[in-house]
Amino acid sequence: MGCFASTPKDTGGNRRKPTSIGDVSVYVPGLRIPKPVEFSQSLGDQLPKTLVERLTALRTRIVVMANQEGPTITRTRRKTQHGSTLADLHQALEDYIPVLLGLTKDGSLQFKVQFIWVNQEDEEEETALSNVWYELLSVLHLMAMLQMSQANLLLLPRGTSDGYHPKVSEENRRTSIDIFLKAAGYLDCAIRHVVPQFTSEQRRSLPIDLAEGALRALCLQALGQGVDIQLGMAIDSAKATLAVKRRLACEMVKYWQQAQDNIMNLPLANGWGEKHRFFVKWKYVEAKAAGYYYHGLILDEGNTEKLHGMAVAALQAADECLKESKKASEAFNASSPTSRTPPLFGTMKYLSEKIPKDTSSKVRINRDLYSYEKIMETAPTLPDFALALKPDEYQLPPLDASWLVSKDNQR
């Protein structure tokens, strides 16, 4: 199971990093790009010509599309064109998997073909491994990143006909939640069903982009951003109680905390990786601002001096986290490739206005009622709720019928 780094003379699929990726609501750490593979050289005497040609045609379609659009697909211009490109490339990957899976069913074929993919977060520019599970892992990762890219397009606020603050429609927000769960499903499938196919030694040969910690961090990011959208919709709903909002905010904190735990010690590189770490840090601190804010409001409903003091401490923590999140956002946007934060909407648009105002008000009121020492307690621990949002259950498809025909012909 080999691994090598490419040289600058290699053609097709070399790592290309844009200087700017525009507006970012959902961070996608680049797209791993496949390089051409000669199936006929490795499998020409092992499989019927028609099956080899089918594998070649399906993968070549992916290589061409990914190389043409991959380097620019993370940019946020030309929404309609990118939306269709994402869908077309995603469909090509889905068409490829049932045929590719045939190589996993025969032990003699699993290690015959050397697959090469350009990395984004690894020090090595590209990784070549003679293992079909590496190819499948790369495909699932790319499918998830395409979904995240689609969610980013949906969650960029657009100007309205009435000229007011740019908004994200409720339809786009609902659709984005489904997309986040689908992306998480691909990553969850990769973690549970594909990564275990590698030995411990083989896993060390995988690029950082496909390390289990990186996959888990991306899966948790998708779920965390899904809960963020749910919280924003709850804020807009007159029926959602304070308790519901607090639960969503606290769940969001847990998703981002776990994402940070998974990504913290990974040797991410090449700009994309460092920017990825900045993004997770930013969203984790942002989530804590929401968690402390809603926890503080519920504590303030109590009727004791202690609860009111804890409420003020929680609101002050929310205010500090909000200030820290703005600095984290600036660090994320300044890191290469540079980016911009789109106009605020949903959760953070509401909280960026409410947290400073409510914190100042509650501190003033309680300072008049109680001693200063009672107010300066440390921030209370946030409630620990079970995580409700789960990845979609993605199951690998059955073998393509061409493999059944191939077996019949070999009898």
mmCIF file of C-alpha atoms in Angstrom:
data_model
loop_
_atom_site.group_PDB
_atom_site.id
_atom_site.type_symbol
_atom_site.label_atom_id
_atom_site.label_comp_id
_atom_site.label_asym_id
_atom_site.label_seq_id
_atom_site.Cartn_x
_atom_site.Cartn_y
_atom_site.Cartn_z
ATOM 1 C CA MET A 1 0.000 0.000 0.000
ATOM 2 C CA GLY A 2 2.132 2.841 -1.311
ATOM 3 C CA CYS A 3 2.133 6.573 -0.724
ATOM 4 C CA PHE A 4 4.044 9.301 -2.532
ATOM 5 C CA ALA A 5 4.078 13.041 -3.007
ATOM 6 C CA SER A 6 3.759 14.554 -6.443
ATOM 7 C CA THR A 7 6.276 16.798 -8.103
ATOM 8 C CA PRO A 8 5.584 20.190 -9.720
ATOM 9 C CA LYS A 9 5.927 18.535 -13.138
ATOM 10 C CA ASP A 10 2.842 16.375 -12.634
ATOM 11 C CA THR A 11 -0.068 17.423 -14.802
ATOM 12 C CA GLY A 12 -3.777 17.394 -14.088
ATOM 13 C CA GLY A 13 -5.233 17.723 -10.630
ATOM 14 C CA ASN A 14 -2.293 19.473 -8.969
ATOM 15 C CA ARG A 15 -3.184 21.303 -5.806
ATOM 16 C CA ARG A 16 -4.432 24.811 -6.513
ATOM 17 C CA LYS A 17 -5.454 27.189 -3.766
ATOM 18 C CA PRO A 18 -7.371 30.375 -4.605
ATOM 19 C CA THR A 19 -6.283 33.584 -2.904
ATOM 20 C CA SER A 20 -9.872 34.268 -1.822
ATOM 21 C CA ILE A 21 -13.011 32.143 -1.461
ATOM 22 C CA GLY A 22 -15.503 34.975 -1.012
ATOM 23 C CA ASP A 23 -18.425 34.848 1.426
ATOM 24 C CA VAL A 24 -18.435 31.857 3.777
ATOM 25 C CA SER A 25 -21.380 30.661 5.844
ATOM 26 C CA VAL A 26 -20.267 27.024 5.653
ATOM 27 C CA TYR A 27 -16.547 26.335 5.429
ATOM 28 C CA VAL A 28 -15.420 23.667 2.987
ATOM 29 C CA PRO A 29 -11.665 22.907 3.265
ATOM 30 C CA GLY A 30 -11.147 22.658 -0.480
ATOM 31 C CA LEU A 31 -12.095 19.698 -2.638
ATOM 32 C CA ARG A 32 -9.829 16.691 -3.043
ATOM 33 C CA ILE A 33 -9.333 16.158 -6.779
ATOM 34 C CA PRO A 34 -8.816 12.748 -8.425
ATOM 35 C CA LYS A 35 -6.101 12.207 -11.029
ATOM 36 C CA PRO A 36 -6.470 9.882 -14.045
ATOM 37 C CA VAL A 37 -6.168 6.119 -13.571
ATOM 38 C CA GLU A 38 -5.427 3.501 -16.239
ATOM 39 C CA PHE A 39 -7.764 0.663 -15.326
ATOM 40 C CA SER A 40 -6.860 -1.248 -18.492
ATOM 41 C CA GLN A 41 -3.202 -1.591 -17.434
ATOM 42 C CA SER A 42 -4.100 -3.021 -14.030
ATOM 43 C CA LEU A 43 -7.274 -4.948 -14.804
ATOM 44 C CA GLY A 44 -7.136 -5.599 -18.549
ATOM 45 C CA ASP A 45 -6.393 -9.301 -18.118
ATOM 46 C CA GLN A 46 -8.558 -9.686 -15.003
ATOM 47 C CA LEU A 47 -11.970 -8.373 -16.109
ATOM 48 C CA PRO A 48 -14.074 -8.271 -19.292
ATOM 49 C CA LYS A 49 -13.215 -5.357 -21.567
ATOM 50 C CA THR A 50 -16.707 -3.862 -21.239
ATOM 51 C CA LEU A 51 -16.423 -3.683 -17.439
ATOM 52 C CA VAL A 52 -12.977 -2.088 -17.582
ATOM 53 C CA GLU A 53 -14.273 0.445 -20.089
ATOM 54 C CA ARG A 54 -17.244 1.205 -17.844
ATOM 55 C CA LEU A 55 -15.010 1.849 -14.842
ATOM 56 C CA THR A 56 -12.761 4.027 -16.977
ATOM 57 C CA ALA A 57 -15.619 6.075 -18.426
ATOM 58 C CA LEU A 58 -17.281 6.676 -15.061
ATOM 59 C CA ARG A 59 -14.077 7.760 -13.350
ATOM 60 C CA THR A 60 -12.855 9.856 -16.276
ATOM 61 C CA ARG A 61 -16.117 11.797 -16.128
ATOM 62 C CA ILE A 62 -15.440 12.560 -12.454
ATOM 63 C CA VAL A 63 -11.807 13.524 -13.109
ATOM 64 C CA VAL A 64 -12.753 15.945 -15.895
ATOM 65 C CA MET A 65 -15.574 17.596 -13.944
ATOM 66 C CA ALA A 66 -13.628 17.824 -10.686
ATOM 67 C CA ASN A 67 -10.560 19.295 -12.360
ATOM 68 C CA GLN A 68 -12.596 21.859 -14.260
ATOM 69 C CA GLU A 69 -14.805 23.010 -11.403
ATOM 70 C CA GLY A 70 -13.122 21.823 -8.205
ATOM 71 C CA PRO A 71 -10.609 24.676 -7.794
ATOM 72 C CA THR A 72 -13.366 27.299 -8.131
ATOM 73 C CA ILE A 73 -16.340 25.498 -6.620
ATOM 74 C CA THR A 74 -15.642 26.836 -3.135
ATOM 75 C CA ARG A 75 -16.007 30.380 -4.427
ATOM 76 C CA THR A 76 -19.436 31.891 -3.992
ATOM 77 C CA ARG A 77 -20.143 33.544 -7.313
ATOM 78 C CA ARG A 78 -22.440 32.374 -10.085
ATOM 79 C CA LYS A 79 -24.812 30.523 -7.761
ATOM 80 C CA THR A 80 -26.940 28.922 -10.466
ATOM 81 C CA GLN A 81 -23.981 27.576 -12.428
ATOM 82 C CA HIS A 82 -22.254 26.220 -9.328
ATOM 83 C CA GLY A 83 -25.492 24.705 -8.083
ATOM 84 C CA SER A 84 -25.886 22.673 -11.275
ATOM 85 C CA THR A 85 -22.186 21.760 -11.308
ATOM 86 C CA LEU A 86 -22.396 20.447 -7.769
ATOM 87 C CA ALA A 87 -25.407 18.314 -8.658
ATOM 88 C CA ASP A 88 -23.793 16.934 -11.823
ATOM 89 C CA LEU A 89 -20.544 16.004 -10.093
ATOM 90 C CA HIS A 90 -22.442 14.468 -7.181
ATOM 91 C CA GLN A 91 -24.491 12.352 -9.598
ATOM 92 C CA ALA A 92 -21.317 11.193 -11.349
ATOM 93 C CA LEU A 93 -19.919 10.021 -8.018
ATOM 94 C CA GLU A 94 -23.147 8.193 -7.162
ATOM 95 C CA ASP A 95 -23.080 6.446 -10.551
ATOM 96 C CA TYR A 96 -19.479 5.363 -9.962
ATOM 97 C CA ILE A 97 -19.856 3.757 -6.510
ATOM 98 C CA PRO A 98 -21.914 0.631 -7.463
ATOM 99 C CA VAL A 99 -19.371 -0.231 -10.171
ATOM 100 C CA LEU A 100 -16.369 0.579 -7.977
ATOM 101 C CA LEU A 101 -17.686 -1.646 -5.177
ATOM 102 C CA GLY A 102 -17.165 -4.686 -7.370
ATOM 103 C CA LEU A 103 -13.418 -4.338 -6.804
ATOM 104 C CA THR A 104 -13.957 -4.764 -3.054
ATOM 105 C CA LYS A 105 -15.701 -8.135 -3.414
ATOM 106 C CA ASP A 106 -12.709 -9.963 -4.869
ATOM 107 C CA GLY A 107 -9.600 -9.962 -2.675
ATOM 108 C CA SER A 108 -7.375 -10.341 -5.723
ATOM 109 C CA LEU A 109 -8.632 -7.023 -7.158
ATOM 110 C CA GLN A 110 -8.607 -4.802 -4.055
ATOM 111 C CA PHE A 111 -4.955 -3.826 -4.394
ATOM 112 C CA LYS A 112 -4.504 -3.990 -8.179
ATOM 113 C CA VAL A 113 -5.210 -0.355 -9.068
ATOM 114 C CA GLN A 114 -3.257 2.645 -7.836
ATOM 115 C CA PHE A 115 -5.612 5.554 -7.116
ATOM 116 C CA ILE A 116 -4.257 9.104 -6.907
ATOM 117 C CA TRP A 117 -5.978 12.072 -5.275
ATOM 118 C CA VAL A 118 -4.787 15.626 -4.727
ATOM 119 C CA ASN A 119 -4.955 16.566 -1.036
ATOM 120 C CA GLN A 120 -5.975 19.886 0.499
ATOM 121 C CA GLU A 121 -5.090 19.707 4.196
ATOM 122 C CA ASP A 122 -2.071 17.388 4.082
ATOM 123 C CA GLU A 123 1.565 18.437 3.696
ATOM 124 C CA GLU A 124 1.897 16.037 0.783
ATOM 125 C CA GLU A 125 0.393 17.466 -2.397
ATOM 126 C CA GLU A 126 -1.113 14.160 -3.423
ATOM 127 C CA THR A 127 -1.468 10.618 -2.142
ATOM 128 C CA ALA A 128 -1.372 7.477 -4.299
ATOM 129 C CA LEU A 129 -2.532 4.227 -2.735
ATOM 130 C CA SER A 130 -3.166 0.847 -4.298
ATOM 131 C CA ASN A 131 -6.320 0.136 -2.330
ATOM 132 C CA VAL A 132 -9.893 0.360 -3.566
ATOM 133 C CA TRP A 133 -11.066 1.339 -0.059
ATOM 134 C CA TYR A 134 -8.945 4.483 -0.370
ATOM 135 C CA GLU A 135 -10.795 5.312 -3.560
ATOM 136 C CA LEU A 136 -14.184 4.744 -1.914
ATOM 137 C CA LEU A 137 -13.185 6.817 1.129
ATOM 138 C CA SER A 138 -12.105 9.650 -1.179
ATOM 139 C CA VAL A 139 -15.380 9.472 -3.106
ATOM 140 C CA LEU A 140 -17.516 9.639 0.052
ATOM 141 C CA HIS A 141 -15.444 12.567 1.340
ATOM 142 C CA LEU A 142 -15.919 14.430 -1.939
ATOM 143 C CA MET A 143 -19.672 13.747 -1.904
ATOM 144 C CA ALA A 144 -19.895 15.215 1.599
ATOM 145 C CA MET A 145 -17.881 18.296 0.625
ATOM 146 C CA LEU A 146 -20.131 18.891 -2.381
ATOM 147 C CA GLN A 147 -23.132 18.849 -0.060
ATOM 148 C CA MET A 148 -21.438 21.322 2.291
ATOM 149 C CA SER A 149 -20.662 23.559 -0.687
ATOM 150 C CA GLN A 150 -24.326 23.441 -1.692
ATOM 151 C CA ALA A 151 -25.351 24.384 1.858
ATOM 152 C CA ASN A 152 -23.001 27.357 1.730
ATOM 153 C CA LEU A 153 -24.672 28.625 -1.432
ATOM 154 C CA LEU A 154 -28.112 28.277 0.151
ATOM 155 C CA LEU A 155 -27.090 30.110 3.326
ATOM 156 C CA LEU A 156 -25.646 33.242 1.743
ATOM 157 C CA PRO A 157 -28.112 36.085 2.438
ATOM 158 C CA ARG A 158 -29.626 37.600 -0.697
ATOM 159 C CA GLY A 159 -30.997 41.088 -1.210
ATOM 160 C CA THR A 160 -34.764 41.417 -1.079
ATOM 161 C CA SER A 161 -37.100 43.282 -3.409
ATOM 162 C CA ASP A 162 -38.105 45.625 -0.598
ATOM 163 C CA GLY A 163 -34.510 46.743 -0.161
ATOM 164 C CA TYR A 164 -34.228 45.642 3.468
ATOM 165 C CA HIS A 165 -31.452 43.660 5.131
ATOM 166 C CA PRO A 166 -30.358 40.642 3.016
ATOM 167 C CA LYS A 167 -32.088 37.472 4.127
ATOM 168 C CA VAL A 168 -31.926 33.702 3.851
ATOM 169 C CA SER A 169 -35.349 32.307 2.995
ATOM 170 C CA GLU A 170 -37.027 29.806 5.288
ATOM 171 C CA GLU A 171 -37.093 27.320 2.405
ATOM 172 C CA ASN A 172 -33.313 27.597 1.996
ATOM 173 C CA ARG A 173 -32.796 27.160 5.706
ATOM 174 C CA ARG A 174 -34.965 24.035 5.851
ATOM 175 C CA THR A 175 -33.278 22.612 2.765
ATOM 176 C CA SER A 176 -29.834 23.298 4.223
ATOM 177 C CA ILE A 177 -30.642 21.204 7.325
ATOM 178 C CA ASP A 178 -31.474 18.230 5.088
ATOM 179 C CA ILE A 179 -28.217 18.794 3.197
ATOM 180 C CA PHE A 180 -26.166 18.946 6.394
ATOM 181 C CA LEU A 181 -27.669 15.642 7.538
ATOM 182 C CA LYS A 182 -26.920 14.066 4.163
ATOM 183 C CA ALA A 183 -23.292 15.272 4.284
ATOM 184 C CA ALA A 184 -22.970 13.944 7.833
ATOM 185 C CA GLY A 185 -24.423 10.643 6.610
ATOM 186 C CA TYR A 186 -21.723 10.201 3.963
ATOM 187 C CA LEU A 187 -19.009 10.959 6.531
ATOM 188 C CA ASP A 188 -20.599 8.690 9.137
ATOM 189 C CA CYS A 189 -20.712 5.858 6.602
ATOM 190 C CA ALA A 190 -17.048 6.469 5.810
ATOM 191 C CA ILE A 191 -16.112 6.347 9.509
ATOM 192 C CA ARG A 192 -18.192 3.276 10.393
ATOM 193 C CA HIS A 193 -17.916 1.142 7.262
ATOM 194 C CA VAL A 194 -14.871 2.188 5.222
ATOM 195 C CA VAL A 195 -12.171 3.290 7.677
ATOM 196 C CA PRO A 196 -12.405 -0.083 9.530
ATOM 197 C CA GLN A 197 -11.328 -1.810 6.281
ATOM 198 C CA PHE A 198 -7.823 -0.388 6.776
ATOM 199 C CA THR A 199 -5.284 -1.879 9.163
ATOM 200 C CA SER A 200 -3.664 0.442 11.709
ATOM 201 C CA GLU A 201 -0.543 0.593 9.533
ATOM 202 C CA GLN A 202 -2.581 1.361 6.409
ATOM 203 C CA ARG A 203 -4.443 4.163 8.204
ATOM 204 C CA ARG A 204 -1.112 5.872 8.835
ATOM 205 C CA SER A 205 -0.631 6.063 5.071
ATOM 206 C CA LEU A 206 -3.890 7.991 4.574
ATOM 207 C CA PRO A 207 -3.624 11.755 4.070
ATOM 208 C CA ILE A 208 -4.713 13.988 6.945
ATOM 209 C CA ASP A 209 -7.763 14.970 4.874
ATOM 210 C CA LEU A 210 -9.065 11.417 5.382
ATOM 211 C CA ALA A 211 -7.844 10.794 8.935
ATOM 212 C CA GLU A 212 -10.625 9.566 11.193
ATOM 213 C CA GLY A 213 -10.356 12.704 13.347
ATOM 214 C CA ALA A 214 -10.761 14.948 10.296
ATOM 215 C CA LEU A 215 -13.791 12.968 9.116
ATOM 216 C CA ARG A 216 -15.386 13.124 12.567
ATOM 217 C CA ALA A 217 -14.722 16.872 12.815
ATOM 218 C CA LEU A 218 -16.433 17.465 9.458
ATOM 219 C CA CYS A 219 -19.382 15.257 10.447
ATOM 220 C CA LEU A 220 -19.797 17.170 13.719
ATOM 221 C CA GLN A 221 -19.434 20.476 11.873
ATOM 222 C CA ALA A 222 -22.325 19.521 9.596
ATOM 223 C CA LEU A 223 -24.492 18.605 12.594
ATOM 224 C CA GLY A 224 -23.462 21.736 14.501
ATOM 225 C CA GLN A 225 -24.387 23.963 11.590
ATOM 226 C CA GLY A 226 -27.670 22.125 11.228
ATOM 227 C CA VAL A 227 -28.551 22.859 14.870
ATOM 228 C CA ASP A 228 -27.516 26.488 14.331
ATOM 229 C CA ILE A 229 -30.152 26.762 11.593
ATOM 230 C CA GLN A 230 -32.720 25.033 13.828
ATOM 231 C CA LEU A 231 -32.011 27.549 16.599
ATOM 232 C CA GLY A 232 -32.388 30.459 14.192
ATOM 233 C CA MET A 233 -35.768 29.130 13.101
ATOM 234 C CA ALA A 234 -36.808 28.650 16.742
ATOM 235 C CA ILE A 235 -35.858 32.263 17.438
ATOM 236 C CA ASP A 236 -38.155 33.334 14.608
ATOM 237 C CA SER A 237 -40.998 31.142 15.895
ATOM 238 C CA ALA A 238 -43.452 32.536 18.429
ATOM 239 C CA LYS A 239 -44.220 28.974 19.551
ATOM 240 C CA ALA A 240 -40.663 28.020 20.548
ATOM 241 C CA THR A 241 -40.139 28.290 24.307
ATOM 242 C CA LEU A 242 -37.028 29.587 26.034
ATOM 243 C CA ALA A 243 -36.316 26.027 27.180
ATOM 244 C CA VAL A 244 -36.323 24.781 23.565
ATOM 245 C CA LYS A 245 -33.935 27.531 22.512
ATOM 246 C CA ARG A 246 -31.590 26.791 25.412
ATOM 247 C CA ARG A 247 -31.555 23.094 24.588
ATOM 248 C CA LEU A 248 -30.695 23.771 20.933
ATOM 249 C CA ALA A 249 -27.986 26.257 21.930
ATOM 250 C CA CYS A 250 -26.428 23.816 24.420
ATOM 251 C CA GLU A 251 -26.528 20.982 21.885
ATOM 252 C CA MET A 252 -24.796 23.257 19.386
ATOM 253 C CA VAL A 253 -22.023 23.884 21.940
ATOM 254 C CA LYS A 254 -21.479 20.119 22.321
ATOM 255 C CA TYR A 255 -21.261 19.493 18.575
ATOM 256 C CA TRP A 256 -18.666 22.239 18.089
ATOM 257 C CA GLN A 257 -16.733 21.257 21.214
ATOM 258 C CA GLN A 258 -16.464 17.694 19.920
ATOM 259 C CA ALA A 259 -15.478 18.980 16.468
ATOM 260 C CA GLN A 260 -12.703 21.035 18.069
ATOM 261 C CA ASP A 261 -11.559 18.063 20.159
ATOM 262 C CA ASN A 262 -11.211 15.987 16.983
ATOM 263 C CA ILE A 263 -9.413 18.605 14.908
ATOM 264 C CA MET A 264 -7.182 20.183 17.550
ATOM 265 C CA ASN A 265 -4.254 17.755 17.379
ATOM 266 C CA LEU A 266 -4.322 16.980 13.651
ATOM 267 C CA PRO A 267 -1.263 18.267 11.728
ATOM 268 C CA LEU A 268 -3.414 20.173 9.226
ATOM 269 C CA ALA A 269 -1.420 22.075 6.622
ATOM 270 C CA ASN A 270 -1.477 23.991 3.328
ATOM 271 C CA GLY A 271 -3.590 26.955 4.457
ATOM 272 C CA TRP A 272 -6.876 25.077 4.069
ATOM 273 C CA GLY A 273 -6.130 23.106 7.225
ATOM 274 C CA GLU A 274 -5.170 26.099 9.357
ATOM 275 C CA LYS A 275 -8.247 27.948 8.132
ATOM 276 C CA HIS A 276 -10.356 24.898 9.007
ATOM 277 C CA ARG A 277 -9.078 25.040 12.585
ATOM 278 C CA PHE A 278 -9.875 28.765 12.776
ATOM 279 C CA PHE A 279 -13.424 28.093 11.548
ATOM 280 C CA VAL A 280 -14.142 25.433 14.154
ATOM 281 C CA LYS A 281 -12.754 27.654 16.925
ATOM 282 C CA TRP A 282 -14.897 30.571 15.753
ATOM 283 C CA LYS A 283 -18.100 28.525 15.632
ATOM 284 C CA TYR A 284 -17.410 26.888 18.998
ATOM 285 C CA VAL A 285 -17.026 30.264 20.728
ATOM 286 C CA GLU A 286 -20.089 31.568 18.880
ATOM 287 C CA ALA A 287 -22.104 28.568 20.073
ATOM 288 C CA LYS A 288 -20.996 29.175 23.673
ATOM 289 C CA ALA A 289 -22.292 32.747 23.412
ATOM 290 C CA ALA A 290 -25.721 31.357 22.486
ATOM 291 C CA GLY A 291 -25.613 28.681 25.186
ATOM 292 C CA TYR A 292 -24.692 31.055 28.004
ATOM 293 C CA TYR A 293 -27.226 33.621 26.833
ATOM 294 C CA TYR A 294 -30.244 31.294 26.920
ATOM 295 C CA HIS A 295 -29.060 29.580 30.092
ATOM 296 C CA GLY A 296 -28.744 33.008 31.701
ATOM 297 C CA LEU A 297 -32.268 33.995 30.704
ATOM 298 C CA ILE A 298 -33.725 30.841 32.245
ATOM 299 C CA LEU A 299 -31.705 31.252 35.450
ATOM 300 C CA ASP A 300 -32.965 34.818 35.701
ATOM 301 C CA GLU A 301 -36.514 33.480 35.872
ATOM 302 C CA GLY A 302 -35.649 32.053 39.295
ATOM 303 C CA ASN A 303 -36.623 33.874 42.461
ATOM 304 C CA THR A 304 -33.484 33.639 44.563
ATOM 305 C CA GLU A 305 -30.471 35.899 44.878
ATOM 306 C CA LYS A 306 -28.164 32.993 43.990
ATOM 307 C CA LEU A 307 -29.978 32.229 40.732
ATOM 308 C CA HIS A 308 -30.014 35.873 39.737
ATOM 309 C CA GLY A 309 -26.276 36.080 40.409
ATOM 310 C CA MET A 310 -25.674 32.975 38.283
ATOM 311 C CA ALA A 311 -27.846 34.481 35.547
ATOM 312 C CA VAL A 312 -25.739 37.615 35.434
ATOM 313 C CA ALA A 313 -22.543 35.539 35.358
ATOM 314 C CA ALA A 314 -23.924 33.496 32.442
ATOM 315 C CA LEU A 315 -24.921 36.623 30.515
ATOM 316 C CA GLN A 316 -21.531 38.177 31.124
ATOM 317 C CA ALA A 317 -19.921 34.982 29.807
ATOM 318 C CA ALA A 318 -22.178 35.200 26.740
ATOM 319 C CA ASP A 319 -21.056 38.778 26.156
ATOM 320 C CA GLU A 320 -17.385 37.820 26.467
ATOM 321 C CA CYS A 321 -17.861 34.873 24.081
ATOM 322 C CA LEU A 322 -19.599 37.145 21.591
ATOM 323 C CA LYS A 323 -16.626 39.539 21.639
ATOM 324 C CA GLU A 324 -14.211 36.629 21.328
ATOM 325 C CA SER A 325 -16.201 35.185 18.413
ATOM 326 C CA LYS A 326 -15.822 38.441 16.484
ATOM 327 C CA LYS A 327 -12.036 38.227 16.886
ATOM 328 C CA ALA A 328 -12.117 34.550 15.885
ATOM 329 C CA SER A 329 -14.154 35.454 12.803
ATOM 330 C CA GLU A 330 -11.583 38.075 11.831
ATOM 331 C CA ALA A 331 -8.746 35.565 12.261
ATOM 332 C CA PHE A 332 -10.609 33.044 10.098
ATOM 333 C CA ASN A 333 -11.302 35.543 7.315
ATOM 334 C CA ALA A 334 -7.721 36.873 7.342
ATOM 335 C CA SER A 335 -6.136 33.419 7.035
ATOM 336 C CA SER A 336 -5.284 32.175 3.550
ATOM 337 C CA PRO A 337 -7.295 31.767 1.393
ATOM 338 C CA THR A 338 -8.994 34.937 2.586
ATOM 339 C CA SER A 339 -12.775 35.068 2.962
ATOM 340 C CA ARG A 340 -15.601 37.339 4.045
ATOM 341 C CA THR A 341 -18.388 36.904 6.581
ATOM 342 C CA PRO A 342 -21.735 37.471 4.813
ATOM 343 C CA PRO A 343 -24.410 39.698 6.376
ATOM 344 C CA LEU A 344 -25.607 38.164 9.637
ATOM 345 C CA PHE A 345 -28.880 36.236 9.661
ATOM 346 C CA GLY A 346 -30.692 33.820 11.947
ATOM 347 C CA THR A 347 -29.105 33.025 15.299
ATOM 348 C CA MET A 348 -26.173 35.429 15.244
ATOM 349 C CA LYS A 349 -28.080 38.361 13.801
ATOM 350 C CA TYR A 350 -30.457 38.120 16.746
ATOM 351 C CA LEU A 351 -27.855 37.412 19.418
ATOM 352 C CA SER A 352 -25.389 40.069 18.288
ATOM 353 C CA GLU A 353 -28.081 42.614 19.093
ATOM 354 C CA LYS A 354 -29.636 40.986 22.173
ATOM 355 C CA ILE A 355 -26.615 39.780 24.161
ATOM 356 C CA PRO A 356 -24.945 43.175 24.785
ATOM 357 C CA LYS A 357 -28.281 44.848 25.486
ATOM 358 C CA ASP A 358 -29.660 42.184 27.853
ATOM 359 C CA THR A 359 -26.354 41.689 29.652
ATOM 360 C CA SER A 360 -26.005 45.397 30.370
ATOM 361 C CA SER A 361 -29.605 45.591 31.561
ATOM 362 C CA LYS A 362 -29.438 42.532 33.844
ATOM 363 C CA VAL A 363 -26.115 43.573 35.373
ATOM 364 C CA ARG A 364 -27.471 47.025 36.179
ATOM 365 C CA ILE A 365 -30.700 45.700 37.710
ATOM 366 C CA ASN A 366 -29.006 43.052 39.834
ATOM 367 C CA ARG A 367 -26.238 45.368 40.929
ATOM 368 C CA ASP A 368 -28.901 47.622 42.399
ATOM 369 C CA LEU A 369 -30.537 44.683 44.182
ATOM 370 C CA TYR A 370 -27.577 42.624 45.383
ATOM 371 C CA SER A 371 -24.000 42.972 46.516
ATOM 372 C CA TYR A 372 -21.299 43.239 43.844
ATOM 373 C CA GLU A 373 -19.585 40.072 45.084
ATOM 374 C CA LYS A 374 -22.695 37.978 44.404
ATOM 375 C CA ILE A 375 -22.726 39.047 40.762
ATOM 376 C CA MET A 376 -19.088 38.242 40.022
ATOM 377 C CA GLU A 377 -19.470 34.482 40.282
ATOM 378 C CA THR A 378 -17.845 32.342 37.618
ATOM 379 C CA ALA A 379 -20.052 31.353 34.714
ATOM 380 C CA PRO A 380 -22.324 28.423 35.610
ATOM 381 C CA THR A 381 -21.891 25.095 33.869
ATOM 382 C CA LEU A 382 -24.154 24.683 30.866
ATOM 383 C CA PRO A 383 -26.775 21.898 31.014
ATOM 384 C CA ASP A 384 -25.718 18.638 29.359
ATOM 385 C CA PHE A 385 -28.423 17.597 26.905
ATOM 386 C CA ALA A 386 -28.356 14.461 24.752
ATOM 387 C CA LEU A 387 -27.585 15.280 21.119
ATOM 388 C CA ALA A 388 -30.765 14.974 19.081
ATOM 389 C CA LEU A 389 -29.596 15.663 15.533
ATOM 390 C CA LYS A 390 -28.159 12.540 13.880
ATOM 391 C CA PRO A 391 -26.612 11.930 10.452
ATOM 392 C CA ASP A 392 -28.811 10.491 7.732
ATOM 393 C CA GLU A 393 -28.239 6.765 7.434
ATOM 394 C CA TYR A 394 -26.396 6.352 4.142
ATOM 395 C CA GLN A 395 -25.940 2.781 2.977
ATOM 396 C CA LEU A 396 -23.562 1.784 0.233
ATOM 397 C CA PRO A 397 -25.546 0.699 -2.841
ATOM 398 C CA PRO A 398 -25.662 -2.879 -4.132
ATOM 399 C CA LEU A 399 -23.222 -4.020 -6.789
ATOM 400 C CA ASP A 400 -23.850 -2.807 -10.299
ATOM 401 C CA ALA A 401 -25.483 -5.418 -12.521
ATOM 402 C CA SER A 402 -22.438 -5.447 -14.837
ATOM 403 C CA TRP A 403 -20.536 -7.375 -12.167
ATOM 404 C CA LEU A 404 -23.195 -10.092 -12.113
ATOM 405 C CA VAL A 405 -22.971 -10.376 -15.885
ATOM 406 C CA SER A 406 -19.195 -10.547 -15.590
ATOM 407 C CA LYS A 407 -19.384 -13.474 -13.135
ATOM 408 C CA ASP A 408 -21.812 -15.346 -15.389
ATOM 409 C CA ASN A 409 -19.443 -14.919 -18.338
ATOM 410 C CA GLN A 410 -16.511 -16.225 -16.321
ATOM 411 C CA ARG A 411 -18.303 -19.503 -15.430
#
